[in-house]
Short mmCIF file of C-alpha atoms in Angstrom, two decimals:
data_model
loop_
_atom_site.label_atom_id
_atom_site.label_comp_id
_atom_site.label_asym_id
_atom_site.label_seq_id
_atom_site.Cartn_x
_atom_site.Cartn_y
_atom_site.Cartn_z
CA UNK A 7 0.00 0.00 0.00
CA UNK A 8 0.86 3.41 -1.01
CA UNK A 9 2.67 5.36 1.89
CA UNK A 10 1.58 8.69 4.10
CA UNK A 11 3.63 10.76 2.46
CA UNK A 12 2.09 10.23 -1.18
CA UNK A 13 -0.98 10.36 0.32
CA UNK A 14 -0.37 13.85 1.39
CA UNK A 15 0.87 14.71 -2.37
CA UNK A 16 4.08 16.21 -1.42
CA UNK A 17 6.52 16.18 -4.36
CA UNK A 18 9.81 14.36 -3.85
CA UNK A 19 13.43 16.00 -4.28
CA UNK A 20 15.47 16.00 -6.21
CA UNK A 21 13.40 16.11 -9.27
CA UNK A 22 14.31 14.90 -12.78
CA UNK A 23 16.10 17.70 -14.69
CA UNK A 24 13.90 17.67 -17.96
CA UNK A 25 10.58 17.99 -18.25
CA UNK A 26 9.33 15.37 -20.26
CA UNK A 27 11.49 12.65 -18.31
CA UNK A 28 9.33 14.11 -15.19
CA UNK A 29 6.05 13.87 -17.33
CA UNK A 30 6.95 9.90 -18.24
CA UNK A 31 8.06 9.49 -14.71
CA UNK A 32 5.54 11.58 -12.76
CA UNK A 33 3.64 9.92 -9.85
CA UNK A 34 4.92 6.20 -10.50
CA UNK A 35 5.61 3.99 -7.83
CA UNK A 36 8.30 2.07 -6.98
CA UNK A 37 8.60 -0.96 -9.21
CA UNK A 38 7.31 -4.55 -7.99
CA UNK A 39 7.92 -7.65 -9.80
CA UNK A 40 4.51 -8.77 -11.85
CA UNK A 41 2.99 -5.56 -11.35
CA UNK A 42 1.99 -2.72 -13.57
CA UNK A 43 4.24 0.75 -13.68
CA UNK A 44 0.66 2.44 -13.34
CA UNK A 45 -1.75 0.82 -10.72
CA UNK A 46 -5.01 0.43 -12.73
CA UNK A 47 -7.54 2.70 -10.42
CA UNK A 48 -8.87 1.60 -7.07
CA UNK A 49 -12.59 1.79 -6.60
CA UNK A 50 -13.40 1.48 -3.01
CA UNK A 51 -15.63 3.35 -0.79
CA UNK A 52 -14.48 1.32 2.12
CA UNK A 53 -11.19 0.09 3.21
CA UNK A 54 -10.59 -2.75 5.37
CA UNK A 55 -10.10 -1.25 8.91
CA UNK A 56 -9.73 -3.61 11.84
CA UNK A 57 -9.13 -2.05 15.35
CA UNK A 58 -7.96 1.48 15.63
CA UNK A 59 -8.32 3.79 12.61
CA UNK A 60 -4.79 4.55 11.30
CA UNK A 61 -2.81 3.87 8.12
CA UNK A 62 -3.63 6.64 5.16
CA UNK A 63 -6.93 4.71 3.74
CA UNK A 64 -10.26 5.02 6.05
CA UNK A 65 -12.65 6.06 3.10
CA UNK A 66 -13.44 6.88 -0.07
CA UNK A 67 -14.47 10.32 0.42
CA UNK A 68 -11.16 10.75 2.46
CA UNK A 69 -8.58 9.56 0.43
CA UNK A 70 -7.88 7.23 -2.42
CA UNK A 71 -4.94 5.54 -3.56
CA UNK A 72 -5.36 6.74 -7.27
CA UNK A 73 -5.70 10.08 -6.17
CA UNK A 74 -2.43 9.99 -4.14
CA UNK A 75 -0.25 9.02 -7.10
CA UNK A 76 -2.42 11.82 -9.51
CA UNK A 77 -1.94 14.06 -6.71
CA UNK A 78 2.47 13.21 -6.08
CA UNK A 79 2.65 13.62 -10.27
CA UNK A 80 0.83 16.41 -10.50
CA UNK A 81 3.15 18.09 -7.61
CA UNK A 82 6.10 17.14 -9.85
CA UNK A 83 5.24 18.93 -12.48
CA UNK A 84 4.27 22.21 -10.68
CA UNK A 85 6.78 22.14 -8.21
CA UNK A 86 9.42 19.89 -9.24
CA UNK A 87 12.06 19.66 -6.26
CA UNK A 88 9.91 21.51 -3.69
CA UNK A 89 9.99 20.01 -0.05
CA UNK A 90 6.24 20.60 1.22
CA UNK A 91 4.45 21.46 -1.46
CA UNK A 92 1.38 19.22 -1.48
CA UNK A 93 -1.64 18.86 -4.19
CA UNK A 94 -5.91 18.38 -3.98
CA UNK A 95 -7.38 16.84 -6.85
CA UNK A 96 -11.11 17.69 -7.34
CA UNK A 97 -13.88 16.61 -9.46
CA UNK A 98 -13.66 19.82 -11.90
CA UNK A 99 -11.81 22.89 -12.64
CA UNK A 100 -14.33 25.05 -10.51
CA UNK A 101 -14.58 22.76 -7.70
CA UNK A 102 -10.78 23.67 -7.03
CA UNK A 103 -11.06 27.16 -7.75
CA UNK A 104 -14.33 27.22 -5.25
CA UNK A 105 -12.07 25.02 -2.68
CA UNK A 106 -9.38 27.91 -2.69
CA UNK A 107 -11.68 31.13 -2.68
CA UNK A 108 -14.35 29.78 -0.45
CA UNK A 109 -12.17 27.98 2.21
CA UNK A 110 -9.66 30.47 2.79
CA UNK A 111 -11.99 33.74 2.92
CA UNK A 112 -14.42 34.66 6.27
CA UNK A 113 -17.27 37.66 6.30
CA UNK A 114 -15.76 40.78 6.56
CA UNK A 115 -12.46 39.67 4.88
CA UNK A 116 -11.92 41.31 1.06
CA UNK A 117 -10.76 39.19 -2.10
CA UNK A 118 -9.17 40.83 -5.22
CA UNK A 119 -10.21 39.18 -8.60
CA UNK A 120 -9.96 39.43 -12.37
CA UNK A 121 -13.12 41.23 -13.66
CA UNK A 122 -11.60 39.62 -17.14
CA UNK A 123 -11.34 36.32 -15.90
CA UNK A 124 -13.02 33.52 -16.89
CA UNK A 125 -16.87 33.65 -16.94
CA UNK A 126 -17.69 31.63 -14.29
CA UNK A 127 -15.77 34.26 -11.68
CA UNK A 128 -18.41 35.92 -11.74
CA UNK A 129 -20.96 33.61 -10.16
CA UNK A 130 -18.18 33.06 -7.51
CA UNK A 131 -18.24 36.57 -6.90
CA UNK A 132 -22.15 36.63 -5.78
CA UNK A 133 -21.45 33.42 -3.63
CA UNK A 134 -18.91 35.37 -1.72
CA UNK A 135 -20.61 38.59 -1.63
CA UNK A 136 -23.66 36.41 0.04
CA UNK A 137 -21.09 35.21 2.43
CA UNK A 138 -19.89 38.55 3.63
CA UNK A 139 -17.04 38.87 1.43
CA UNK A 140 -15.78 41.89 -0.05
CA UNK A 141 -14.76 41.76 -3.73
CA UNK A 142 -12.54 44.00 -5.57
CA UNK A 143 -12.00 43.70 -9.19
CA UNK A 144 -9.11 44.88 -11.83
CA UNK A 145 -8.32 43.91 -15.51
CA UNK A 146 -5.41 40.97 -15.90
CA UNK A 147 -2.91 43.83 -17.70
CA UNK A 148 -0.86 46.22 -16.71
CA UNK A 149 -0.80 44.17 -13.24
CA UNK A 150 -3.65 46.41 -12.36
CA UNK A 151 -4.33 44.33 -9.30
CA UNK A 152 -1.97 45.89 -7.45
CA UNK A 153 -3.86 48.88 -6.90
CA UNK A 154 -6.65 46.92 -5.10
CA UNK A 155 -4.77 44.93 -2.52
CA UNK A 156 -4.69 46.91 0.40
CA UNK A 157 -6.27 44.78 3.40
CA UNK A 158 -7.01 42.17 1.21
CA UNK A 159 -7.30 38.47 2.55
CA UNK A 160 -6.32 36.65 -0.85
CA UNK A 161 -5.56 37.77 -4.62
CA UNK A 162 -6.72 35.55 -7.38
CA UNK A 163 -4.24 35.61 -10.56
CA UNK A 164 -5.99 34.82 -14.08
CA UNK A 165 -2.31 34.62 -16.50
CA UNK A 166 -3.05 34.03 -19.49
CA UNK A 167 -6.71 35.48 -19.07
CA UNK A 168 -9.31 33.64 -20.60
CA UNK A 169 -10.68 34.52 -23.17
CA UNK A 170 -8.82 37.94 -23.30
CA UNK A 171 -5.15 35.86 -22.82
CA UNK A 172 -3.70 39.24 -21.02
CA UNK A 173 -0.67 38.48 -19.10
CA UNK A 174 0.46 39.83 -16.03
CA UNK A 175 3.61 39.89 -13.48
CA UNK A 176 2.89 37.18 -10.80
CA UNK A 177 5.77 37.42 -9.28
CA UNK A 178 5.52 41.42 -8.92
CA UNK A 179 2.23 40.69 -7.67
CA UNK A 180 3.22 37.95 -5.33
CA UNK A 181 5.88 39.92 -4.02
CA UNK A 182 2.96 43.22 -3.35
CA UNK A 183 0.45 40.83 -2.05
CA UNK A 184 2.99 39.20 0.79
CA UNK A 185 3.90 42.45 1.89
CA UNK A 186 0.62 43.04 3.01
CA UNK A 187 -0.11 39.80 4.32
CA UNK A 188 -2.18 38.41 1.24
CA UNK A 189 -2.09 35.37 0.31
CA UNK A 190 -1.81 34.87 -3.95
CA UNK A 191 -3.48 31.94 -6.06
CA UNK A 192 -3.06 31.46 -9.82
CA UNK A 193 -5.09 29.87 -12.28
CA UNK A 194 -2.56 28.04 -14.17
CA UNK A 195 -5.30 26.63 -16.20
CA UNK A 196 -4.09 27.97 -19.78
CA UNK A 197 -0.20 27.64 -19.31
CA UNK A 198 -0.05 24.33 -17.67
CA UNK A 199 2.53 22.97 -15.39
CA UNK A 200 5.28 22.79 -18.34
CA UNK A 201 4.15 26.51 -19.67
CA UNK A 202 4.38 28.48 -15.95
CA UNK A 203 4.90 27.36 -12.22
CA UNK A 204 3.36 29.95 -10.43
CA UNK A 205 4.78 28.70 -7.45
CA UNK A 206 8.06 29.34 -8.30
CA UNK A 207 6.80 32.93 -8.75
CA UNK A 208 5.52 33.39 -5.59
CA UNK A 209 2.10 32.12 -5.26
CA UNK A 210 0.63 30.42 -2.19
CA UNK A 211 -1.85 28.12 -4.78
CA UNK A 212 -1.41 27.11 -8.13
CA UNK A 213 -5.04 26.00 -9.27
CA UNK A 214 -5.81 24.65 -12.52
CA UNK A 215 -8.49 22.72 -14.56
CA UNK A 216 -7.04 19.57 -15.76
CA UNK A 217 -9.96 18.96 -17.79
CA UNK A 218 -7.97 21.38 -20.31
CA UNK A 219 -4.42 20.63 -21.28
CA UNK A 220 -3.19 18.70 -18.42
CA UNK A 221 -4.80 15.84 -19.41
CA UNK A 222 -5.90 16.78 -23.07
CA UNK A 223 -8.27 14.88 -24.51
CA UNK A 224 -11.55 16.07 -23.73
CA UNK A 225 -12.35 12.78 -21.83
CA UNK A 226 -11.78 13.87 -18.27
CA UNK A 227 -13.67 16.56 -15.69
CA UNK A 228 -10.61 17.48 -13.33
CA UNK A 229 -9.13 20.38 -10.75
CA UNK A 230 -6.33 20.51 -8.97
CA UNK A 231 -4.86 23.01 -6.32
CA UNK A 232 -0.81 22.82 -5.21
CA UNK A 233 -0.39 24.68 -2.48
CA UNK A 234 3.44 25.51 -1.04
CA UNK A 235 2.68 25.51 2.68
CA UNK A 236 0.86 21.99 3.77
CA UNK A 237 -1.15 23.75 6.37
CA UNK A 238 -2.38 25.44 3.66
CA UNK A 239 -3.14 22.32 2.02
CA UNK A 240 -4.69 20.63 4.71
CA UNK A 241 -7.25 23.38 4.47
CA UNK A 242 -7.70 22.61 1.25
CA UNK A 243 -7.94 18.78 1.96
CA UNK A 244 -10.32 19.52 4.63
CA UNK A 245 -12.97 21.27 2.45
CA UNK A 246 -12.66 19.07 0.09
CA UNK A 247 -13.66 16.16 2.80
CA UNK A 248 -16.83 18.34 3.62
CA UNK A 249 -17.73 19.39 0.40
CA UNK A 250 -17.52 16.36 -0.76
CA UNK A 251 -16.40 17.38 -4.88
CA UNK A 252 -14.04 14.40 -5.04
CA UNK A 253 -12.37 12.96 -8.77
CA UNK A 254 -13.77 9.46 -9.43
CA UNK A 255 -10.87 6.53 -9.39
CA UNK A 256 -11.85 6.11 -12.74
CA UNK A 257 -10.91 10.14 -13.99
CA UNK A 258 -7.89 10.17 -11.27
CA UNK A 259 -6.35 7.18 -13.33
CA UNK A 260 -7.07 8.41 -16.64
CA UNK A 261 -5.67 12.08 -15.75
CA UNK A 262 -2.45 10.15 -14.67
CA UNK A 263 -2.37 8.31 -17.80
CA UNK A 264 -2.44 11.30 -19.90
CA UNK A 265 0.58 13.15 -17.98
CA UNK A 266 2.81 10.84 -19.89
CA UNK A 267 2.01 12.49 -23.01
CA UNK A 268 1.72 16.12 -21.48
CA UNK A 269 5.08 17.11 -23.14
CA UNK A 270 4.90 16.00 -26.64
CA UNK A 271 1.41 17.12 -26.82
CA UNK A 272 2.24 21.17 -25.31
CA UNK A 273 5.07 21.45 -27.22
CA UNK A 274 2.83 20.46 -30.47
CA UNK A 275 -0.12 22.65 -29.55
CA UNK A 276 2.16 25.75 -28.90
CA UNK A 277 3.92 25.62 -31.88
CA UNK A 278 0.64 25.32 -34.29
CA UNK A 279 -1.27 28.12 -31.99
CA UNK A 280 2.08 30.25 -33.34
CA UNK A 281 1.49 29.63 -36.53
CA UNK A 282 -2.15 29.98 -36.55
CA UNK A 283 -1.23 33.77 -34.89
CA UNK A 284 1.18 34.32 -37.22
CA UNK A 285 -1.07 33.67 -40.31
CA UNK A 286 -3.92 35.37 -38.78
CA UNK A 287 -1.98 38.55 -38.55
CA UNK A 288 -1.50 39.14 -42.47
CA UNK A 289 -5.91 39.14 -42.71
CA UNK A 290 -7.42 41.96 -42.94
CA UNK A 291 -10.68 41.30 -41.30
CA UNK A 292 -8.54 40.11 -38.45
CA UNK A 293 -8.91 42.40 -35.76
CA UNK A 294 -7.50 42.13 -31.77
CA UNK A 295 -5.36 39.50 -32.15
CA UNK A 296 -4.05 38.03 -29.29
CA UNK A 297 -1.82 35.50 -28.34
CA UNK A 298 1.12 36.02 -25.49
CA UNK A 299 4.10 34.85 -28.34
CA UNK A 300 4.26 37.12 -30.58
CA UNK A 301 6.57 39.39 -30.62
CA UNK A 302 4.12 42.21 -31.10
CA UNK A 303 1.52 41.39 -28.26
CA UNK A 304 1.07 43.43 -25.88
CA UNK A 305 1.68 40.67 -23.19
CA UNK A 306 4.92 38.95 -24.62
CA UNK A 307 7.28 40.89 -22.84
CA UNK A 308 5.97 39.70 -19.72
CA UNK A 309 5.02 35.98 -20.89
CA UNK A 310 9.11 35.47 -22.20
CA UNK A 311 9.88 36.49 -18.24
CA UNK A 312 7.71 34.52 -16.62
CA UNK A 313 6.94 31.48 -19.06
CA UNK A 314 8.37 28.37 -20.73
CA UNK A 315 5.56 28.26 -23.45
CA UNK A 316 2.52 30.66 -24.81
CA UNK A 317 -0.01 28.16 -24.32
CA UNK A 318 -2.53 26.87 -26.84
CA UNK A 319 -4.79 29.56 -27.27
CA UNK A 320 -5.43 31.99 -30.10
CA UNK A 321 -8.22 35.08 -29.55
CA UNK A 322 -9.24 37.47 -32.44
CA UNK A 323 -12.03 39.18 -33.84
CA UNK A 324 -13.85 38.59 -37.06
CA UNK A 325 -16.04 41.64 -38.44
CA UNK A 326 -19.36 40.29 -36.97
CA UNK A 327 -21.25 37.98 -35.77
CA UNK A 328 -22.73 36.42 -39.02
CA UNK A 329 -18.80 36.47 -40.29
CA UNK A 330 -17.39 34.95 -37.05
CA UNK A 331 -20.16 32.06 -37.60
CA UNK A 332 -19.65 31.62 -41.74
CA UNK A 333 -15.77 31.21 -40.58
CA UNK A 334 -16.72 28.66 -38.00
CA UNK A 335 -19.03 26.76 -40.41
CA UNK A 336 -16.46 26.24 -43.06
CA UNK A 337 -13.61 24.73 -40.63
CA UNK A 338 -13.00 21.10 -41.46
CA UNK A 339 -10.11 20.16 -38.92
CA UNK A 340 -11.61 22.47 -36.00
CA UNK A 341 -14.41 21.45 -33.52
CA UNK A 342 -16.82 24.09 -32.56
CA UNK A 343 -16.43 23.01 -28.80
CA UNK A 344 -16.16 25.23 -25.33
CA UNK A 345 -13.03 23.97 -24.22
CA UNK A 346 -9.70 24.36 -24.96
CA UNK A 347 -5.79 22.21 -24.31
CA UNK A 348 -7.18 18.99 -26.27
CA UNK A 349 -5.68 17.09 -29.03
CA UNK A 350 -8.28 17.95 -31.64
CA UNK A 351 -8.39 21.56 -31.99
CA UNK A 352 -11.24 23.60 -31.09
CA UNK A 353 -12.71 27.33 -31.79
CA UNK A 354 -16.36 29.06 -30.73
CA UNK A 355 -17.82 32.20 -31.13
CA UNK A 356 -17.24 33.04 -27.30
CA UNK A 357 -20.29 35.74 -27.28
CA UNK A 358 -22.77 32.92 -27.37
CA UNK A 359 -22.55 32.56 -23.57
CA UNK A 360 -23.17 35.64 -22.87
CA UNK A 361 -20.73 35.64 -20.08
CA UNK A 362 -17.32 37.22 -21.75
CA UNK A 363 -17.46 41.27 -22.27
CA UNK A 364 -16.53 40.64 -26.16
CA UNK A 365 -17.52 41.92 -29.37
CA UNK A 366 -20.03 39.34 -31.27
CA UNK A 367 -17.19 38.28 -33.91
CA UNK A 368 -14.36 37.41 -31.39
CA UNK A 369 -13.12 33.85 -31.77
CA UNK A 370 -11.08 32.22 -28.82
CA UNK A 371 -9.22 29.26 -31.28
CA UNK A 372 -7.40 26.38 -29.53
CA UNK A 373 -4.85 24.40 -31.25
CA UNK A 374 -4.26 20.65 -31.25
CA UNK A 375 -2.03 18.68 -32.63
CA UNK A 376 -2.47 18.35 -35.81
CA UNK A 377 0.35 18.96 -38.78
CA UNK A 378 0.71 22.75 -38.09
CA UNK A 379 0.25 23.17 -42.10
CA UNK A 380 -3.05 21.58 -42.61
CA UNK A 381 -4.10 23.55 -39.54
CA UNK A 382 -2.88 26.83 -40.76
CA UNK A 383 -4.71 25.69 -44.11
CA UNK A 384 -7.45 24.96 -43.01
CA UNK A 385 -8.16 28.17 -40.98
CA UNK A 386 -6.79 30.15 -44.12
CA UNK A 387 -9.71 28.48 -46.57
CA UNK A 388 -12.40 29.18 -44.00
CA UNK A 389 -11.11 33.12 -43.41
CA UNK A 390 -11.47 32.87 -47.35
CA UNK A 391 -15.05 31.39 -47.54
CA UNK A 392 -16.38 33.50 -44.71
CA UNK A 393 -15.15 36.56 -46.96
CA UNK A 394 -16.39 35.04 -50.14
CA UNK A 395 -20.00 34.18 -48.71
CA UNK A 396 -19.91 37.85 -47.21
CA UNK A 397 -19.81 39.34 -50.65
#
C-alpha cells in the first residue's frame, strides 16, 4: 500500500532535470515484480479497517490511492524539487477554484479578482458577496491588481486570461500581495505545469483545470490546487472532505495516464497556436489579435519572463457575428467546442454565452495537434469562404 507521504501529495526532491522525463516518470511507484508501472484505479468506498483507525486509507471520500499518485505527479510537475508542497485533486476545474476562494476567505475579509477572468468568476463573486465577502476587481494587464490589494485576505491571478489571454507579473504581484499579508493563487489553467509554475513565482496556490491541457483529450472533468505551505493544504484537503467534490478513481487514473504524453502534446499545440497567430496577422478582417508569443503582443514581454511556453490559445475578432459564424461553419479540422488544451483543436464564437465582455465576432481558437500546415490551411480556406459568402 501506497505510503503517508504520497498520500499527502508532497513532491519528492530532487526532481528529474527535464521535463518530459518528469512527465513519463511523474507519480509512479516504486517498481514490484509482476505488477503494472501504473496501478489500474482503485474503486473502493471502504477500506478494510480492523481495530484502531490509522494507516492513510479510512474512506473513499477521504482519500484514495489513485488520487495519491495523480496528486504526487501532479506536484512534480508544478513544483518539481519543492519540499512541502502538497496537491488536492477535485472533481472539476471550478470545484478547485471554489475550494481555494471559499475555504480560505471569512465575512468581513476582502478578495481581489480578475473582472476579465473567466466567466464563471463571476458567479463566484455573488457566492462570496452572500457570504460577507468583499470583492474587488481589476483587468489581468498592466498588473492592475496591485492597486486593489490593500487589506485584502487573498488575490486571485488569471495569467493568461481567458478569453482575453492578457498576461500579467505574478511574481511582482506575489511579491505586493505578501507584503501586506495576502495570500496569492493562480489559475494556471491555460499555461499548464510545463508553460508556468506559479509557485516558483511566488504564489501560495497554483489551481488549474485539468480537464484542459493537463490531461488533453476532452475525456476527463478534473481540478487541482498545489499549495506551497501543507497547512495550507490541509485546508484545502479539509474542504474538500466536507464538500464532498471528489475525482472518481476512474478520472484520477485516466488524468495520470495522460501526464505521460503532457510534453509532446504542449510542445505540439504551442507551436501550431504560433502559426495559426502568425497567419492570422496578415488578414485583414482580423482584428485584436491576441496570443502572449508574438513578438508584437502586448503581453509577450511579460510571458518570455515569466513562461516556458505561450499556451494553446489563439483570440481574435472577425467583423461580426454572421462572419465569425460563416468562418466557424467552413472549418474542417476544428471542432466548434467550449473547451480548450485537447488534441483535436477547437474554436467558438465566445459571445454565445453571454458571459465574456466581447464583441459578437471574437473567436477564442485552440490548437491541437495536428500537422501545423493543414491547420494553418485549413483556418486560411475558411477566413477565405467566410469573406467570399460575405460578398
Amino acid at each position: 500500500m501506497i505510503g503517508n507521504d504520497r498520500t499527502e501529495g508532497r513532491a519528492p526532491a530532487p526532481a528529474p532535470a527535464g521535463e518530459g522525463t518528469r512527465a513519463v516518470r511523474a507519480g509512479l511507484p516504486e517498481p514490484v515484480k509482476n505488477e503494472p508501472p501504473l496501478p489500474g484505479p482503485v474503486f473502493a468506498a471502504h477500506f478494510h479497517l480492523p481495530g484502531e483507525v490509522e494507516g492513510p486509507y479510512t474512506y473513499g471520500r477521504d482519500t484514495n490511492p489513485t488520487w495519491t499518485l495523480l496528486e504526487q505527479a501532479i506536484g512534480e510537475l508544478e513544483a518539481p524539487g519543492a519540499d512541502g508542497a502538497q496537491t488536492v485533486v477535485f472533481a472539476s476545474g471550478m470545484a478547485a477554484v471554489s475550494a481555494v476562494l471559499l475555504s480560505q476567505s471569512r465575512a468581513g475579509d476582502t478578495v481581489v479578482l480578475p473582472d476579465d477572468g473567466y466567466q464563471a468568476l463571476p458567479l463566484v463573486r455573488e457566492q462570496l458577496a452572500a457570504y460577507g465577502v468583499r470583492v474587488r476587481t481589476a483587468p489581468t494587464g498592466g498588473d492592475a491588481q496591485l492597486a486593489a490589494l490593500d487589506g485584502a485576505r487573498l488575490l486571485w491571478i488569471e495569467t493568461p486570461s481567458n478569453p482575453g489571454l492578457d498576461v500579467c507579473d505574478v511574481r511582482r504581484l506575489a511579491e505586493a500581495a505578501r507584503a501586506g499579508g495576502t495570500l496569492v493563487a493562480v489559475d494556471n489553467t491555460l499555461a499548464t505545469p510545463l508553460g508556468q509554475r506559479p509557485l516558483e513565482l511566488g504564489a501560495d496556490f497554483s489551481v488549474a483545470s485539468g480537464t484542459k491541457g493537463l490531461t488533453g483529450h476532452g475525456d476527463v472533468l478534473l481540478g487541482y490546487v498545489v499549495c506551497r505551505d501543507p497547512e495550507l493544504a490541509a485546508g484545502i484537503r479539509r474542504w474538500r472532505k466536507i464538500i464532498g467534490a471528489i475525482p472518481g478513481p476512474m478520472e484520477a487514473w485516466l488524468a495520470h495516464r495522460s501526464l505521460a504524453t503532457l510534453q509532446l502534446r504542449t510542445h505540439r499545440q504551442w507551436s501550431n497556436a504560433l502559426a495559426v497567430a502568425e497567419a492570422l496577422a496578415g488578414r485583414a478582417e482580423v482584428t485584436g489579435l491576441r496570443h502572449p508569443g508574438l513578438p508584437g503582443d502586448p503581453s509577450h514581454a511579460t510571458a518570455a519572463r515569466q513562461m516556458q511556453g505561450f499556451g494553446s490559445v489563439v483570440s481574435f475578432t472577425l467583423p461580426d457575428r454572421a462572419h465569425a459564424e460563416r468562418f466557424m461553419a467552413a472549418l474542417r479540422l476544428v471542432e466548434d467546442a467550449t473547451s480548450f488544451g485537447g488534441v483535436r483543436s477547437t474554436a467558438e464564437r465566445r459571445r454565445r454565452w453571454g458571459g465574456d465582455a466581447v464583441p459578437e465576432g471574437f473567436i477564442r481558437f485552440s490548437a491541437g495537434i495536428e500537422d501545423g500546415e493543414d491547420l494553418v490551411a485549413d483556418v486560411l480556406r475558411a477566413l477565405d469562404d467566410a469573406a467570399a459568402d460575405a460578398s
